[in-house]
Tab-separated table of C-alpha atoms and ligand atoms in Angstrom:
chain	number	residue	atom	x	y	z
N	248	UNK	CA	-23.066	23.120	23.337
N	249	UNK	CA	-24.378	24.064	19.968
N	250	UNK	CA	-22.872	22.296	16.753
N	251	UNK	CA	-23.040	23.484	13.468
N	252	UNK	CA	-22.525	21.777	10.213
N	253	UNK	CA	-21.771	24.053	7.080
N	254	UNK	CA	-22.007	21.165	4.300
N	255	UNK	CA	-23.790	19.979	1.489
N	256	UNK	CA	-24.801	16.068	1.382
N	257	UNK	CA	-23.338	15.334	-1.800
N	258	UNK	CA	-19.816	16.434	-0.900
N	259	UNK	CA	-17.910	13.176	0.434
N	260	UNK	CA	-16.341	14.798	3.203
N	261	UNK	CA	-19.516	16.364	4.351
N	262	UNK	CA	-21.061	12.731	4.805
N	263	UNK	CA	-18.243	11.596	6.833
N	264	UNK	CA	-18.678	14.740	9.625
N	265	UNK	CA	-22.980	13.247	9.413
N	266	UNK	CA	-22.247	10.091	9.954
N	267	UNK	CA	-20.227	10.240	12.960
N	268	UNK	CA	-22.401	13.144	14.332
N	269	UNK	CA	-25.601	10.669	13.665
N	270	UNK	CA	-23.036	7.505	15.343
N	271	UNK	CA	-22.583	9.710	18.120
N	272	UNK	CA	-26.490	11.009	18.552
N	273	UNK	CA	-24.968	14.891	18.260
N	274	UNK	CA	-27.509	16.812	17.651
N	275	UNK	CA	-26.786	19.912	14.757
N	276	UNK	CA	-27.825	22.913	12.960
N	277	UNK	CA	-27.259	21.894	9.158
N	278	UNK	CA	-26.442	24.657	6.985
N	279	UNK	CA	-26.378	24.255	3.363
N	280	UNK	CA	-23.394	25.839	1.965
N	281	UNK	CA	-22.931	24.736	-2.020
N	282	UNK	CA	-19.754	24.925	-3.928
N	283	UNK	CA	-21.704	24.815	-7.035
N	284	UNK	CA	-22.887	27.867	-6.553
N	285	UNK	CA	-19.821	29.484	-5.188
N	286	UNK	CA	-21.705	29.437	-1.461
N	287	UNK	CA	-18.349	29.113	-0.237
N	288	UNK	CA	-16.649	32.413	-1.088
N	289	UNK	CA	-19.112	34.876	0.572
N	290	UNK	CA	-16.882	37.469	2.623
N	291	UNK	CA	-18.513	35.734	5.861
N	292	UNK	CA	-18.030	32.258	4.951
N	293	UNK	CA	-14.062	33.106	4.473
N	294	UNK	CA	-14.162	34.898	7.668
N	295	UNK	CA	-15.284	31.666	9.288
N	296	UNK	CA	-13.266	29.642	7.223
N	297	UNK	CA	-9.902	31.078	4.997
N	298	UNK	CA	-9.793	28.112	3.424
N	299	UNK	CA	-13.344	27.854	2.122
N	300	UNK	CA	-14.019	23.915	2.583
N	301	UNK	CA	-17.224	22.661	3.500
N	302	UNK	CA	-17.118	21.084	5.944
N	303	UNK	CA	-16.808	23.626	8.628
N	304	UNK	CA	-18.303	22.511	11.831
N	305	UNK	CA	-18.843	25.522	14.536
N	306	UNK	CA	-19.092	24.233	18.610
N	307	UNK	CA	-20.320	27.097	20.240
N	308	UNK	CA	-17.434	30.250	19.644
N	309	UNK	CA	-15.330	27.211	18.209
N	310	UNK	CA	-14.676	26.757	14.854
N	311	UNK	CA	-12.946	23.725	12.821
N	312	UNK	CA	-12.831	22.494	9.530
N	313	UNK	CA	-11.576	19.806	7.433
N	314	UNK	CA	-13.619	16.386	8.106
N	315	UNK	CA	-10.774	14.312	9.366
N	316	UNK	CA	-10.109	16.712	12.177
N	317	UNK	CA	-14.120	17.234	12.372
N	318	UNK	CA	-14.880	13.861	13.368
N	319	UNK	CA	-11.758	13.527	15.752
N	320	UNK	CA	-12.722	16.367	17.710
N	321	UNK	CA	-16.399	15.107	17.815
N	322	UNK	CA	-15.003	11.547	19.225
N	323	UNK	CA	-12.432	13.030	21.382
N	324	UNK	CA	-14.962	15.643	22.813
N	325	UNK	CA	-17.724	14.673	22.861
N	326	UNK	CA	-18.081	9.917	22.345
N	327	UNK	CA	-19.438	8.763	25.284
N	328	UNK	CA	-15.996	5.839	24.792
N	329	UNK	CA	-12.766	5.443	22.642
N	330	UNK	CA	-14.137	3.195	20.274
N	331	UNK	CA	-14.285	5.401	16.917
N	332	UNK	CA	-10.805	6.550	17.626
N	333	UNK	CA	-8.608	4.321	19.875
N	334	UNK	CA	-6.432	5.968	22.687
N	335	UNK	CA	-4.364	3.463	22.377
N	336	UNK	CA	-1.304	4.298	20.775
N	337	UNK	CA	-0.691	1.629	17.772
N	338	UNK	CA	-4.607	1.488	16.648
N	339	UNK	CA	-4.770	5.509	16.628
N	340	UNK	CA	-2.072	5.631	14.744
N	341	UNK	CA	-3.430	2.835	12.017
N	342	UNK	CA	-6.546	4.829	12.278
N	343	UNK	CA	-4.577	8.349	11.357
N	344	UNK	CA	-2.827	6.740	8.851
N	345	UNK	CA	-6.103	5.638	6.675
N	346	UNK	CA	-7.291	9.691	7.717
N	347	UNK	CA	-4.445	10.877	5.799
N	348	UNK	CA	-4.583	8.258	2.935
N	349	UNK	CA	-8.307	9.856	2.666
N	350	UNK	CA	-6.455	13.093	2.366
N	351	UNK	CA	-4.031	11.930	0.087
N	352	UNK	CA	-5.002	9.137	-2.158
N	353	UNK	CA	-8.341	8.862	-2.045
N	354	UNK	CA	-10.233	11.971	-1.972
N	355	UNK	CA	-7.063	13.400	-4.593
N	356	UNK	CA	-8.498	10.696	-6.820
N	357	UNK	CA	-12.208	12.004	-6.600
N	358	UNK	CA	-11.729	15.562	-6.709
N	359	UNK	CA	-9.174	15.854	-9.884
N	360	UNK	CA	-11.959	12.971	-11.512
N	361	UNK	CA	-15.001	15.297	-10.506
N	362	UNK	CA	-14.199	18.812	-10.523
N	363	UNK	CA	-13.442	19.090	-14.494
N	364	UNK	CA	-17.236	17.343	-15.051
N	365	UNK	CA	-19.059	18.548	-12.111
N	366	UNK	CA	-17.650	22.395	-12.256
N	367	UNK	CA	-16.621	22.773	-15.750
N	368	UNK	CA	-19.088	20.164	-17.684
N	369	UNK	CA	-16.317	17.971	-19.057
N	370	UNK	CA	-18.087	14.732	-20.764
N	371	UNK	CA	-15.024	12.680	-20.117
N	372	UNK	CA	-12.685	11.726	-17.248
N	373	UNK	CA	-8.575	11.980	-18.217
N	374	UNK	CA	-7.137	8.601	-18.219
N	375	UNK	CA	-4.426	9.409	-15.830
N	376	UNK	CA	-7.370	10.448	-13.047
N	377	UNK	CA	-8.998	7.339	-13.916
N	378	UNK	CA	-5.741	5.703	-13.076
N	379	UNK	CA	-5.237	7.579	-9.791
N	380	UNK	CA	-9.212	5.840	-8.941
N	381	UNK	CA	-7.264	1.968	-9.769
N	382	UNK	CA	-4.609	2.603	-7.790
N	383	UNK	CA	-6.532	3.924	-4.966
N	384	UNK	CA	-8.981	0.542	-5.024
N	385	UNK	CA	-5.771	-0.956	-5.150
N	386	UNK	CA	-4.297	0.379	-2.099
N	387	UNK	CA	-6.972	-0.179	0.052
N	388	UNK	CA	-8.005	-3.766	-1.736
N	389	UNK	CA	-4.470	-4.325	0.521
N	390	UNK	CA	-5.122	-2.277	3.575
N	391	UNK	CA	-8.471	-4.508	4.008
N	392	UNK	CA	-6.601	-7.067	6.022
N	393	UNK	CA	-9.485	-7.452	8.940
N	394	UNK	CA	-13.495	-6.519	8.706
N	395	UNK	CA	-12.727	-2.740	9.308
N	396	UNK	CA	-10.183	-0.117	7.821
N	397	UNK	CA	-7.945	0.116	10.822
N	398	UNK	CA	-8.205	-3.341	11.954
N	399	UNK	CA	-11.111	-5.117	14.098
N	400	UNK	CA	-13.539	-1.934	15.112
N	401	UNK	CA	-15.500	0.250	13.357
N	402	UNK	CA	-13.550	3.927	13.584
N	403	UNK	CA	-13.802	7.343	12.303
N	404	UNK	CA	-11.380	6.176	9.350
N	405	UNK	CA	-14.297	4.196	7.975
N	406	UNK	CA	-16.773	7.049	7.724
N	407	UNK	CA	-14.097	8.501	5.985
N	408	UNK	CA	-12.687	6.377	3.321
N	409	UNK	CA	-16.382	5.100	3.190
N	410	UNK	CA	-17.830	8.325	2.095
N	411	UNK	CA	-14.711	9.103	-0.687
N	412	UNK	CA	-15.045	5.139	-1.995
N	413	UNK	CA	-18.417	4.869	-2.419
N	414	UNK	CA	-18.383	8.287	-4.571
N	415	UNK	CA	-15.347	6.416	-6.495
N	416	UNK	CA	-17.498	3.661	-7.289
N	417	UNK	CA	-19.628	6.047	-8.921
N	418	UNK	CA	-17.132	6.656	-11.655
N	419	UNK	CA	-15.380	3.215	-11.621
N	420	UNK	CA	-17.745	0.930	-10.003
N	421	UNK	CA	-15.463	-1.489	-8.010
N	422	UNK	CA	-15.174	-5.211	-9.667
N	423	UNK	CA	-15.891	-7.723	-7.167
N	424	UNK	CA	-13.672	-10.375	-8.619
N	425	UNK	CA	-10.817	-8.428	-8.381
N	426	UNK	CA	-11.294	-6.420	-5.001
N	427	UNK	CA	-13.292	-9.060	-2.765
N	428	UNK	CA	-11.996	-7.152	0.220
N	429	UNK	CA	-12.884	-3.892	-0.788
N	430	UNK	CA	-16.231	-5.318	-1.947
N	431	UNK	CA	-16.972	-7.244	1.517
N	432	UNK	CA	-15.918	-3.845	3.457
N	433	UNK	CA	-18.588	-1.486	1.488
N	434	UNK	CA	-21.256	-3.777	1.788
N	435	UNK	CA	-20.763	-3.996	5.435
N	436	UNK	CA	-20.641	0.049	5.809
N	437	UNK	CA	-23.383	-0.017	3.529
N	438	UNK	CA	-25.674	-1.838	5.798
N	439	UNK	CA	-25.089	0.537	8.913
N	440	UNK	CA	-28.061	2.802	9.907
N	441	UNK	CA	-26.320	5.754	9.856
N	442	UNK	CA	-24.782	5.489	6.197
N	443	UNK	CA	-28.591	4.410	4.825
N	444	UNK	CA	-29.472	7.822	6.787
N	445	UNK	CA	-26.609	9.640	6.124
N	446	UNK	CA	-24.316	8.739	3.049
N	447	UNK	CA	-27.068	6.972	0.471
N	448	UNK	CA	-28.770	10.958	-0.105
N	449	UNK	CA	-25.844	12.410	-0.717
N	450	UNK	CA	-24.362	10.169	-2.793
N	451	UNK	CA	-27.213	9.736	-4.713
N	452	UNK	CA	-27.631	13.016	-5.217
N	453	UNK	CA	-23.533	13.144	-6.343
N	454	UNK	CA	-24.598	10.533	-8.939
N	455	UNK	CA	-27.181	12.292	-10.371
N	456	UNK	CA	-24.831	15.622	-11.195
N	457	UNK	CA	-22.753	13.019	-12.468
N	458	UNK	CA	-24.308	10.943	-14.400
N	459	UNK	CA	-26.780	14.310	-15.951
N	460	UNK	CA	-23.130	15.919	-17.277
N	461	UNK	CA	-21.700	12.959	-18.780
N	462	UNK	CA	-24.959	11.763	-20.594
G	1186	GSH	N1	-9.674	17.760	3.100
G	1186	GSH	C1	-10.922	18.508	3.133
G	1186	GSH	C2	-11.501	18.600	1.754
G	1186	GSH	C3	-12.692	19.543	1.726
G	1186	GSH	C4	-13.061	19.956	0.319
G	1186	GSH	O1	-12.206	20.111	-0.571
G	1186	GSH	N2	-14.377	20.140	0.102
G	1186	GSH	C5	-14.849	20.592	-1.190
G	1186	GSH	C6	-16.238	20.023	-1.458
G	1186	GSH	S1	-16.231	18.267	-1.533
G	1186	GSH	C7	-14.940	22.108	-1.174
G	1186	GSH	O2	-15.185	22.688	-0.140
G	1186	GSH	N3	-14.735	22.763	-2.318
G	1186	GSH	C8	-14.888	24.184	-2.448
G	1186	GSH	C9	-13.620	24.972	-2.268
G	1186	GSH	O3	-12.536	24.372	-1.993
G	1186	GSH	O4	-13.681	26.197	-2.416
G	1186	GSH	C10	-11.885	17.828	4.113
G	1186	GSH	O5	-11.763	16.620	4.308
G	1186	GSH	O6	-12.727	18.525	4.698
């Protein structure tokens, strides 16, 4: 088995795909791959990938890409146990659920914020993506019932949403007074070894390009 990672550390969904392969002591080939720089639309990075995301993670003559089905197949395949993505029935399907509110709320919220200042060197954010970031803290202020995103455990979902929220927090830094649960939950992913090794870079680096545009 030889993984390889097509990515870039500051993109969110990059991070997740690290973190789990890092959880899950995977070793990988890292390829840089950088949107900024249009990396993504070479002739053989579309033949890979026709949808030219990073991440794309290659298994040998397998190929797969978005990060939510990256980590799942890394879990399924290749975690040595269930426990970053349940086989039982009702906690998978929790843990889906907060994969596809990544897709759909939260990383939404990020990418329509980022891509006019990142790509196109807008100074200021629209008010109505601003409002998509509220409503997003808002959502998952709820979800935060129990210590992890799905419930009890630490799953895939957390790597997830962690990587997407704490790149939100960049551009509306979460108010502890009014989401304690959402507070709580990112210090706790915070302190795990493998987002100090393999989310802080990235996102610092995402801050940076941030924060150098809108200055
Ligand atoms: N749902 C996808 C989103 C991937 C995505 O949009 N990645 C961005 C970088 S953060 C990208 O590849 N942008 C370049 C492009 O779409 O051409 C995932 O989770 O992998």
């Amino acid at each position: 088995m030889v993984l390889t990672l097509y990515n870039l550390d500051a993109s969110p969904p990059c991070r997740a795909c690290q973190m789990v392969l890092e959880y899950l002591k995977l070793p990988f080939n890292y390829v840089t791959v950088n949107p900024l720089n249009k990396e993504q639309l070479t002739e053989e990075y579309i033949k890979m990938n026709p949808q030219h995301t990073i991440p794309t993670l290659v298994d040998d003559d397998f190929v797969l890409w978005d990060s939510h089905a990256v980590v799942v197949y890394l879990v399924t395949k290749y975690g040595k146990d269930d426990a970053l993505y349940s086989s039982d029935p009702k906690k998978r399907a929790l843990i889906d659920q907060r994969l596809h509110f990544d897709t759909g709320v939260l990383f939404p919220a990020l990418r329509d914020t980022l891509v006019p200042i990142v790509y196109f060197g807008e100074k200021q954010s629209k008010p109505e993506n601003l409002e998509k970031i509220v409503s997003a803290y808002d959502f998952t202020e709820k979800f935060l019932t129990k210590a992890w995103i799905a419930g009890d455990q630490l799953t895939v979902a957390d790597f997830c949403c962690v990587a997407t929220i704490s790149s939100l927090n960049v551009v509306i830094p979460i108010d502890a007074a009014k989401y304690p649960n959402l507070t709580t939950w990112l210090k706790n992913c915070s302190e795990l070894d493998v987002y100090k090794k393999n989310n802080l870079p990235g996102l610092s680096a995402l801050e940076t390009i941030y924060e150098t545009v809108i200055a």
